[in-house]
Amino acid sequence: MRIAIIGPQNTGKTTFIKDFLKEFKKYTTPKETYRDIVHKNKLEINQKTSDSSQEAIGTFLFEIIKNTSGGNILFDRCVVDNYVYSSVGYDNKKISKDLLLKTEKLMLENLRYLDCLIFIPTALSVQLKDDTFRDTDTQFIDAVNNTFITTLLDIRSKYFIPVFIISGNRKQRIEKIKKILS
């Protein structure tokens, strides 16, 4: 099964992925993540994003999902995330309409390479962490979360890919995923 873990920053996705891989030994995850691309290319992200940053991230996410072989793979984000952040960037006049449309097309094509999406929404139980990848502006995080919800509702209504929502503490999240995967 090919699963992408998606959602806004500061929701515990990376922690969930680590917990998931400990629990489900038959799953692997690519060694390189979008964070490596951001670091290597010194990309501006979140509220400081640009067309070139979002295009580089989207291309990386698309290629890693398309080209990673194997049966049981867990991906840290996918082009859905890229589309959502591009949408919020577009709303904030940081992203062009052309890039947004290109990212939407890439996102829909990327869904063909996945079996399901696991969405981890914002939660009060996860402490905001200020680092080079996370934005702690709660209005920005809420806008991203709301755009995820709108985008996922659209995906669920038009495309045949299951979308699951995982919330709660670390133990609760693992218990929920066990039920989903059983």
XYZ file of N, CA, C and O in Angstrom:
728
model
N 0.847 -1.181 0.000
C 0.000 0.000 0.000
C 0.891 1.244 0.000
O 1.882 1.300 0.708
N 0.506 2.221 -0.783
C 1.254 3.475 -0.894
C 0.421 4.588 -0.256
O -0.635 4.944 -0.770
N 0.925 5.111 0.857
C 0.171 6.058 1.675
C 0.943 7.365 1.795
O 2.139 7.353 2.071
N 0.244 8.481 1.613
C 0.845 9.793 1.853
C 0.252 10.373 3.126
O -0.968 10.386 3.309
N 1.122 10.847 4.007
C 0.710 11.534 5.221
C 0.721 13.026 4.902
O 1.752 13.578 4.505
N -0.423 13.667 5.049
C -0.564 15.066 4.646
C -1.165 15.891 5.772
O -1.773 15.352 6.692
N -0.997 17.196 5.671
C -1.618 18.097 6.633
C -0.765 19.324 6.869
O 0.371 19.404 6.408
N -1.329 20.282 7.607
C -0.594 21.512 7.908
C 0.634 21.222 8.772
O 0.760 20.161 9.368
N 1.488 22.209 8.848
C 2.651 22.094 9.722
C 2.221 22.087 11.176
O 1.113 22.488 11.509
N 3.122 21.620 12.030
C 2.875 21.585 13.477
C 1.705 20.693 13.855
O 0.949 21.002 14.778
N 1.534 19.575 13.146
C 0.450 18.654 13.498
C 0.965 17.298 13.965
O 0.173 16.448 14.342
N 2.262 17.080 13.898
C 2.823 15.811 14.347
C 2.944 14.761 13.258
O 3.003 13.568 13.553
N 2.997 15.187 11.998
C 3.105 14.217 10.897
C 4.400 13.415 10.967
O 4.384 12.202 10.824
N 5.512 14.083 11.194
C 6.804 13.393 11.251
C 6.834 12.422 12.429
O 7.303 11.285 12.294
N 6.320 12.830 13.560
C 6.243 11.943 14.724
C 5.345 10.754 14.407
O 5.681 9.606 14.736
N 4.219 11.008 13.755
C 3.316 9.919 13.375
C 4.023 8.942 12.440
O 3.892 7.723 12.591
N 4.768 9.446 11.480
C 5.482 8.581 10.535
C 6.476 7.702 11.289
O 6.551 6.488 11.039
N 7.221 8.271 12.223
C 8.170 7.483 13.024
C 7.441 6.406 13.821
O 7.872 5.249 13.862
N 6.338 6.767 14.460
C 5.547 5.798 15.235
C 4.978 4.716 14.324
O 4.974 3.532 14.671
N 4.475 5.110 13.177
C 3.896 4.178 12.204
C 4.940 3.149 11.771
O 4.678 1.950 11.749
N 6.134 3.619 11.422
C 7.189 2.717 10.939
C 7.652 1.746 12.024
O 8.044 0.618 11.721
N 7.590 2.154 13.286
C 7.918 1.243 14.390
C 6.849 0.166 14.526
O 7.152 -0.981 14.814
N 5.618 0.543 14.317
C 4.483 -0.378 14.489
C 4.304 -1.296 13.284
O 3.971 -2.468 13.427
N 4.486 -0.755 12.088
C 4.255 -1.508 10.850
C 5.599 -1.717 10.144
O 5.997 -0.927 9.296
N 6.262 -2.786 10.520
C 7.635 -3.051 10.054
C 7.726 -3.305 8.549
O 8.785 -3.144 7.965
N 6.619 -3.684 7.912
C 6.677 -3.981 6.470
C 6.663 -2.716 5.607
O 6.813 -2.785 4.403
N 6.494 -1.558 6.239
C 6.485 -0.283 5.511
C 7.874 0.354 5.539
O 8.617 0.210 6.502
N 8.156 1.076 4.456
C 9.373 1.882 4.379
C 8.977 3.301 3.998
O 7.820 3.557 3.664
N 9.950 4.170 4.030
C 9.726 5.552 3.612
C 10.972 6.028 2.870
O 12.077 5.589 3.200
N 10.813 6.849 1.851
C 12.005 7.346 1.146
C 12.935 8.082 2.115
O 12.487 8.728 3.061
N 14.206 7.972 1.857
C 15.212 8.635 2.716
C 15.158 10.151 2.575
O 15.329 10.876 3.540
N 14.928 10.636 1.356
C 14.911 12.073 1.110
C 13.474 12.592 1.215
O 12.536 11.959 0.756
N 13.323 13.763 1.839
C 11.998 14.381 1.957
C 12.038 15.785 1.362
O 13.110 16.297 1.005
N 10.876 16.395 1.313
C 10.787 17.764 0.798
C 11.672 18.704 1.607
O 12.185 19.694 1.086
N 11.872 18.398 2.886
C 12.718 19.246 3.728
C 14.150 19.303 3.200
O 14.806 20.333 3.279
N 14.628 18.173 2.689
C 15.977 18.140 2.115
C 16.077 19.084 0.916
O 17.083 19.771 0.749
N 15.033 19.120 0.102
C 15.002 20.000 -1.070
C 14.971 21.470 -0.623
O 15.656 22.315 -1.194
N 14.188 21.754 0.403
C 14.103 23.120 0.917
C 15.473 23.571 1.414
O 15.941 24.670 1.078
N 16.131 22.704 2.201
C 17.470 23.045 2.717
C 18.484 23.208 1.599
O 19.196 24.207 1.539
N 18.552 22.184 0.741
C 19.563 22.161 -0.309
C 19.449 23.373 -1.238
O 20.443 23.961 -1.635
N 18.227 23.757 -1.560
C 17.998 24.858 -2.506
C 17.690 26.193 -1.839
O 17.370 27.166 -2.525
N 17.718 26.192 -0.489
C 17.435 27.415 0.277
C 16.113 28.053 -0.165
O 16.046 29.255 -0.463
N 15.076 27.235 -0.229
C 13.770 27.694 -0.704
C 13.022 28.461 0.373
O 13.080 28.115 1.554
N 12.308 29.473 -0.048
C 11.411 30.212 0.833
C 10.087 29.457 0.877
O 9.559 29.073 -0.180
N 9.555 29.237 2.062
C 8.308 28.479 2.197
C 7.337 29.206 3.118
O 7.638 30.269 3.625
N 6.174 28.590 3.306
C 5.113 29.119 4.158
C 4.690 30.511 3.680
O 4.409 30.683 2.511
N 4.658 31.485 4.562
C 4.188 32.809 4.176
C 5.161 33.543 3.250
O 4.780 34.509 2.606
N 6.404 33.078 3.168
C 7.413 33.713 2.318
C 7.572 32.990 0.982
O 8.507 33.255 0.245
N 6.688 32.083 0.660
C 6.841 31.231 -0.512
C 6.850 32.011 -1.820
O 6.516 33.198 -1.860
N 7.212 31.300 -2.877
C 7.239 31.895 -4.220
C 6.916 30.810 -5.238
O 6.902 29.620 -4.905
N 6.679 31.231 -6.472
C 6.441 30.260 -7.548
C 7.591 29.262 -7.650
O 7.372 28.055 -7.756
N 8.822 29.766 -7.634
C 9.969 28.865 -7.817
C 10.087 27.866 -6.667
O 10.408 26.700 -6.893
N 9.809 28.298 -5.447
C 9.865 27.377 -4.301
C 8.795 26.302 -4.418
O 9.073 25.103 -4.267
N 7.558 26.721 -4.679
C 6.471 25.749 -4.757
C 6.642 24.808 -5.943
O 6.341 23.623 -5.853
N 7.164 25.321 -7.046
C 7.388 24.458 -8.201
C 8.457 23.407 -7.890
O 8.306 22.240 -8.236
N 9.526 23.802 -7.228
C 10.591 22.852 -6.877
C 10.077 21.790 -5.907
O 10.367 20.592 -6.073
N 9.313 22.200 -4.928
C 8.762 21.245 -3.954
C 7.770 20.309 -4.640
O 7.804 19.090 -4.437
N 6.873 20.854 -5.452
C 5.886 20.030 -6.153
C 6.530 19.014 -7.074
O 6.134 17.843 -7.103
N 7.534 19.434 -7.817
C 8.234 18.518 -8.715
C 8.910 17.406 -7.923
O 8.823 16.231 -8.282
N 9.570 17.769 -6.825
C 10.217 16.755 -5.988
C 9.186 15.751 -5.460
O 9.384 14.535 -5.555
N 8.090 16.251 -4.876
C 7.075 15.355 -4.307
C 6.481 14.438 -5.374
O 6.279 13.241 -5.138
N 6.207 14.991 -6.533
C 5.649 14.178 -7.610
C 6.622 13.071 -8.000
O 6.248 11.900 -8.091
N 7.869 13.434 -8.239
C 8.863 12.470 -8.696
C 9.160 11.398 -7.657
O 9.310 10.222 -7.995
N 9.238 11.769 -6.390
C 9.570 10.778 -5.362
C 8.448 9.751 -5.240
O 8.697 8.563 -5.086
N 7.206 10.201 -5.347
C 6.086 9.262 -5.257
C 5.999 8.417 -6.521
O 5.809 7.208 -6.457
N 6.163 9.031 -7.657
C 6.087 8.298 -8.919
C 7.210 7.271 -9.048
O 6.985 6.151 -9.523
N 8.406 7.614 -8.616
C 9.573 6.782 -8.893
C 10.027 5.875 -7.750
O 10.975 5.119 -7.928
N 9.392 5.959 -6.587
C 9.765 5.069 -5.492
C 9.025 3.761 -5.669
O 7.801 3.734 -5.682
N 9.795 2.701 -5.807
C 9.170 1.395 -6.034
C 9.065 0.630 -4.727
O 9.727 0.937 -3.743
N 8.223 -0.374 -4.746
C 8.005 -1.194 -3.568
C 6.538 -1.200 -3.219
O 5.771 -0.359 -3.678
N 6.166 -2.145 -2.388
C 4.757 -2.331 -2.089
C 4.199 -1.463 -0.993
O 3.164 -0.836 -1.152
N 4.866 -1.402 0.137
C 4.328 -0.698 1.300
C 5.212 0.493 1.637
O 6.240 0.359 2.303
N 4.763 1.660 1.173
C 5.575 2.865 1.324
C 4.738 3.973 1.958
O 3.593 4.196 1.580
N 5.351 4.647 2.899
C 4.736 5.783 3.569
C 5.474 7.042 3.122
O 6.696 7.118 3.242
N 4.731 8.009 2.590
C 5.333 9.242 2.093
C 5.043 10.396 3.044
O 3.907 10.567 3.486
N 6.078 11.172 3.329
C 5.943 12.384 4.134
C 5.533 13.505 3.182
O 6.365 14.095 2.512
N 4.246 13.717 3.084
C 3.621 14.711 2.204
C 3.523 14.221 0.771
O 4.140 13.245 0.385
N 2.710 14.919 -0.013
C 2.570 14.649 -1.443
C 2.161 15.953 -2.119
O 2.128 17.009 -1.482
N 1.820 15.886 -3.388
C 1.515 17.116 -4.118
C 0.205 17.751 -3.630
O -0.037 18.926 -3.866
N -0.622 17.022 -2.882
C -1.800 17.652 -2.265
C -1.318 18.763 -1.336
O -1.855 19.880 -1.353
N -0.305 18.471 -0.523
C 0.253 19.496 0.374
C 0.757 20.690 -0.439
O 0.489 21.840 -0.095
N 1.479 20.381 -1.496
C 2.034 21.427 -2.351
C 0.921 22.295 -2.945
O 1.027 23.524 -2.978
N -0.163 21.658 -3.376
C -1.293 22.401 -3.933
C -1.930 23.295 -2.865
O -2.253 24.460 -3.120
N -2.103 22.751 -1.672
C -2.724 23.528 -0.591
C -1.871 24.751 -0.249
O -2.386 25.879 -0.162
N -0.569 24.543 -0.058
C 0.299 25.682 0.261
C 0.374 26.668 -0.895
O 0.459 27.883 -0.683
N 0.311 26.170 -2.122
C 0.272 27.067 -3.285
C -1.039 27.855 -3.308
O -1.045 29.045 -3.633
N -2.142 27.210 -2.948
C -3.445 27.893 -2.908
C -3.452 29.015 -1.888
O -3.929 30.120 -2.165
N -2.929 28.730 -0.710
C -2.857 29.765 0.321
C -1.910 30.874 -0.140
O -2.194 32.060 0.046
N -0.807 30.491 -0.768
C 0.116 31.482 -1.317
C -0.548 32.340 -2.393
O -0.323 33.552 -2.467
N -1.373 31.711 -3.211
C -2.112 32.457 -4.237
C -3.069 33.459 -3.578
O -3.134 34.626 -3.988
N -3.781 32.999 -2.557
C -4.699 33.893 -1.839
C -3.957 35.085 -1.226
O -4.523 36.172 -1.104
N -2.701 34.862 -0.845
C -1.888 35.921 -0.241
C -1.007 36.649 -1.263
O -0.075 37.345 -0.889
N -1.300 36.424 -2.547
C -0.621 37.108 -3.655
C 0.888 36.804 -3.729
O 1.676 37.638 -4.160
N 1.264 35.585 -3.339
C 2.659 35.148 -3.418
C 2.873 34.161 -4.569
O 3.994 33.923 -4.982
N 1.782 33.569 -5.047
C 1.831 32.521 -6.067
C 0.977 32.961 -7.251
O -0.126 33.489 -7.069
N 1.465 32.708 -8.449
C 0.724 33.081 -9.654
C -0.395 32.078 -9.949
O -0.340 30.924 -9.524
N -1.376 32.544 -10.686
C -2.480 31.680 -11.115
C -1.949 30.539 -11.988
O -2.400 29.400 -11.877
N -0.970 30.842 -12.849
C -0.386 29.813 -13.722
C 0.221 28.679 -12.899
O 0.015 27.506 -13.211
N 0.990 29.031 -11.855
C 1.597 27.975 -11.044
C 0.524 27.194 -10.291
O 0.607 25.972 -10.181
N -0.476 27.879 -9.789
C -1.544 27.195 -9.063
C -2.228 26.167 -9.963
O -2.461 25.018 -9.551
N -2.540 26.540 -11.187
C -3.182 25.610 -12.126
C -2.254 24.450 -12.475
O -2.692 23.297 -12.566
N -0.978 24.736 -12.657
C 0.008 23.688 -12.943
C 0.111 22.718 -11.760
O 0.160 21.499 -11.947
N 0.105 23.257 -10.545
C 0.194 22.429 -9.342
C -1.059 21.571 -9.173
O -0.970 20.410 -8.781
N -2.212 22.132 -9.496
C -3.448 21.349 -9.408
C -3.393 20.156 -10.357
O -3.740 19.031 -9.978
N -2.944 20.377 -11.562
C -2.827 19.291 -12.537
C -1.840 18.222 -12.050
O -2.110 17.025 -12.138
N -0.718 18.659 -11.512
C 0.289 17.739 -10.983
C -0.272 16.936 -9.807
O -0.043 15.730 -9.685
N -1.042 17.603 -8.944
C -1.657 16.941 -7.792
C -2.587 15.820 -8.256
O -2.529 14.695 -7.751
N -3.443 16.118 -9.217
C -4.407 15.119 -9.678
C -3.703 13.941 -10.334
O -4.112 12.793 -10.149
N -2.629 14.207 -11.047
C -1.854 13.118 -11.634
C -1.147 12.311 -10.545
O -1.051 11.087 -10.626
N -0.675 12.979 -9.497
C 0.041 12.318 -8.408
C -0.850 11.334 -7.653
O -0.374 10.310 -7.166
N -2.147 11.624 -7.581
C -3.073 10.742 -6.860
C -3.093 9.330 -7.452
O -3.355 8.364 -6.736
N -2.784 9.201 -8.734
C -2.772 7.884 -9.389
C -1.736 6.943 -8.791
O -1.852 5.733 -8.927
N -0.716 7.489 -8.159
C 0.380 6.688 -7.619
C 0.205 6.368 -6.131
O 1.115 5.808 -5.514
N -0.926 6.747 -5.569
C -1.178 6.534 -4.147
C -2.432 5.698 -3.938
O -3.370 5.777 -4.721
N -2.434 4.928 -2.842
C -3.612 4.132 -2.493
C -4.531 4.856 -1.525
O -5.739 4.610 -1.505
N -3.971 5.716 -0.688
C -4.807 6.508 0.215
C -4.020 7.677 0.775
O -2.788 7.724 0.680
N -4.762 8.604 1.338
C -4.196 9.777 1.998
C -4.593 9.727 3.472
O -5.743 9.415 3.787
N -3.637 10.019 4.333
C -3.912 10.150 5.763
C -3.717 11.624 6.096
O -2.613 12.155 5.985
N -4.807 12.268 6.489
C -4.783 13.695 6.814
C -4.695 13.869 8.317
O -5.516 13.318 9.065
N -3.692 14.626 8.763
C -3.556 14.966 10.175
C -3.828 16.460 10.302
O -3.004 17.285 9.887
N -5.001 16.823 10.823
C -5.372 18.239 10.916
C -4.685 18.927 12.094
O -4.056 18.271 12.933
N -4.840 20.240 12.151
C -4.297 20.980 13.289
C -4.982 20.499 14.557
O -6.121 20.046 14.535
N -4.227 20.593 15.653
C -4.753 20.127 16.934
C -4.128 20.930 18.066
O -2.950 21.276 18.012
N -4.922 21.191 19.067
C -4.403 21.902 20.230
C -3.396 21.065 21.007
O -2.572 21.592 21.730
N -3.450 19.742 20.834
C -2.574 18.856 21.596
C -1.133 18.862 21.097
O -0.247 18.353 21.769
N -0.891 19.427 19.940
C 0.466 19.477 19.392
C 0.993 20.892 19.567
O 0.410 21.858 19.067
N 2.098 21.000 20.304
C 2.681 22.306 20.584
C 3.314 22.890 19.320
O 3.981 22.187 18.569
N 3.089 24.183 19.096
C 3.693 24.851 17.944
C 5.196 24.918 18.140
O 5.680 25.269 19.211
N 5.915 24.554 17.095
C 7.380 24.530 17.142
C 7.897 25.500 16.087
O 7.559 25.390 14.920
N 8.706 26.441 16.512
C 9.237 27.449 15.604
C 10.603 26.999 15.100
O 11.556 26.910 15.860
N 10.678 26.641 13.809
C 11.939 26.279 13.184
C 11.894 26.730 11.731
O 10.967 27.413 11.321
N 12.842 26.353 10.936
C 12.902 26.843 9.565
C 11.798 26.290 8.675
O 11.569 26.810 7.599
N 11.097 25.234 9.129
C 10.057 24.619 8.302
C 8.645 24.970 8.749
O 7.715 24.792 8.000
N 8.515 25.421 9.944
C 7.181 25.634 10.489
C 6.914 27.115 10.721
O 7.766 27.845 11.184
N 5.698 27.487 10.438
C 5.232 28.838 10.692
C 4.371 28.758 11.948
O 3.559 27.843 12.078
N 4.533 29.670 12.872
C 3.744 29.622 14.103
C 2.590 30.619 14.114
O 1.912 30.763 15.122
N 2.360 31.280 13.013
C 1.245 32.213 12.886
C -0.044 31.387 12.796
O -0.289 30.707 11.796
N -0.859 31.438 13.827
C -2.048 30.577 13.878
C -3.066 30.926 12.792
O -3.783 30.033 12.328
N -3.133 32.170 12.367
C -4.048 32.513 11.267
C -3.603 31.843 9.976
O -4.428 31.348 9.210
N -2.294 31.811 9.733
C -1.761 31.140 8.546
C -2.017 29.633 8.638
O -2.483 29.016 7.678
N -1.745 29.053 9.787
C -1.968 27.612 9.979
C -3.446 27.274 9.789
O -3.783 26.273 9.145
N -4.335 28.098 10.325
C -5.775 27.868 10.140
C -6.174 27.968 8.669
O -6.988 27.179 8.186
N -5.600 28.927 7.947
C -5.906 29.055 6.517
C -5.448 27.808 5.769
O -6.169 27.295 4.902
N -4.276 27.298 6.117
C -3.766 26.073 5.490
C -4.680 24.898 5.837
O -5.073 24.129 4.954
N -5.029 24.754 7.102
C -5.899 23.652 7.531
C -7.245 23.709 6.808
O -7.736 22.698 6.303
N -7.839 24.884 6.732
C -9.130 25.040 6.050
C -9.017 24.726 4.559
O -9.923 24.122 3.973
N -7.907 25.109 3.955
C -7.708 24.805 2.537
C -7.514 23.309 2.333
O -7.998 22.749 1.344
N -6.826 22.653 3.265
C -6.724 21.184 3.203
C -8.114 20.553 3.227
O -8.425 19.690 2.414
N -8.942 20.981 4.148
C -10.280 20.394 4.289
C -11.083 20.587 3.003
O -11.676 19.637 2.488
N -11.088 21.795 2.476
C -11.812 22.071 1.227
C -11.274 21.227 0.079
O -12.040 20.629 -0.689
N -9.965 21.154 -0.030
C -9.330 20.382 -1.105
C -9.649 18.898 -0.962
O -9.985 18.222 -1.954
N -9.571 18.380 0.254
C -9.837 16.956 0.471
C -11.302 16.600 0.230
O -11.603 15.524 -0.296
N -12.207 17.486 0.580
C -13.625 17.240 0.269
C -13.827 17.169 -1.238
O -14.570 16.317 -1.736
N -13.152 18.049 -1.959
C -13.228 18.039 -3.416
C -12.631 16.746 -3.977
O -13.229 16.106 -4.852
N -11.485 16.345 -3.475
C -10.842 15.103 -3.931
C -11.745 13.904 -3.671
O -11.940 13.054 -4.536
N -12.303 13.835 -2.476
C -13.161 12.685 -2.124
C -14.407 12.622 -2.997
O -14.918 11.547 -3.280
N -14.908 13.771 -3.415
C -16.138 13.758 -4.207
C -15.895 13.466 -5.685
O -16.796 13.015 -6.377
N -14.681 13.712 -6.172
C -14.418 13.577 -7.608
C -13.489 12.427 -7.983
O -13.495 11.982 -9.120
N -12.666 11.982 -7.051
C -11.651 10.989 -7.379
C -11.785 9.811 -6.434
O -12.298 9.928 -5.339
N -11.303 8.680 -6.854
C -11.516 7.457 -6.088
C -10.288 7.100 -5.262
O -9.680 6.061 -5.450
N -9.944 7.982 -4.353
C -8.848 7.702 -3.431
C -9.370 7.917 -2.014
O -9.960 8.954 -1.715
N -9.207 6.914 -1.165
C -9.664 7.076 0.222
C -8.849 8.140 0.965
O -7.629 8.237 0.786
N -9.544 8.916 1.776
C -8.919 9.920 2.622
C -9.354 9.623 4.052
O -10.547 9.562 4.334
N -8.361 9.431 4.935
C -8.641 9.151 6.336
C -8.092 10.286 7.188
O -7.048 10.851 6.880
N -8.808 10.597 8.259
C -8.381 11.644 9.177
C -7.902 10.966 10.459
O -8.615 10.136 11.030
N -6.694 11.321 10.876
C -6.108 10.767 12.088
C -5.873 11.918 13.053
O -5.220 12.904 12.703
N -6.394 11.784 14.265
C -6.167 12.810 15.281
C -5.972 12.128 16.623
O -6.043 10.907 16.724
N -5.732 12.939 17.630
C -5.512 12.404 18.971
C -4.042 12.403 19.326
O -3.201 12.903 18.582
N -3.743 11.791 20.484
C -2.345 11.712 20.890
C -1.640 10.610 20.094
O -2.257 9.938 19.272
N -0.361 10.436 20.355
C 0.435 9.478 19.563
C -0.154 8.074 19.612
O -0.278 7.415 18.579
N -0.504 7.619 20.772
C -1.054 6.264 20.925
C -2.402 6.147 20.204
O -2.669 5.156 19.521
N -3.252 7.141 20.359
C -4.566 7.131 19.704
C -4.422 7.120 18.178
O -5.178 6.430 17.493
N -3.473 7.844 17.670
C -3.261 7.885 16.220
C -2.866 6.505 15.698
O -3.367 6.075 14.656
N -1.981 5.822 16.402
C -1.556 4.487 15.976
C -2.730 3.512 16.071
O -2.937 2.685 15.177
N -3.517 3.612 17.106
C -4.690 2.730 17.230
C -5.669 2.970 16.086
O -6.246 2.027 15.543
N -5.868 4.217 15.713
C -6.769 4.529 14.595
C -6.250 3.970 13.282
O -7.014 3.423 12.499
N -4.952 4.081 13.053
C -4.409 3.583 11.790
C -4.445 2.055 11.756
O -4.633 1.467 10.700
N -4.293 1.416 12.898
C -4.411 -0.053 12.952
C -5.803 -0.486 12.479
O -5.926 -1.443 11.711
N -6.828 0.215 12.916
C -8.197 -0.106 12.503
C -8.392 0.134 11.011
O -9.048 -0.646 10.334
N -7.815 1.201 10.509
C -7.961 1.527 9.099
C -7.284 0.471 8.232
O -7.834 0.049 7.212
N -6.112 0.038 8.616
C -5.330 -0.882 7.808
C -5.687 -2.359 8.005
O -5.210 -3.204 7.266
N -6.531 -2.645 8.994
C -6.883 -4.058 9.233
C -7.969 -4.550 8.306
O -8.638 -3.857 7.632
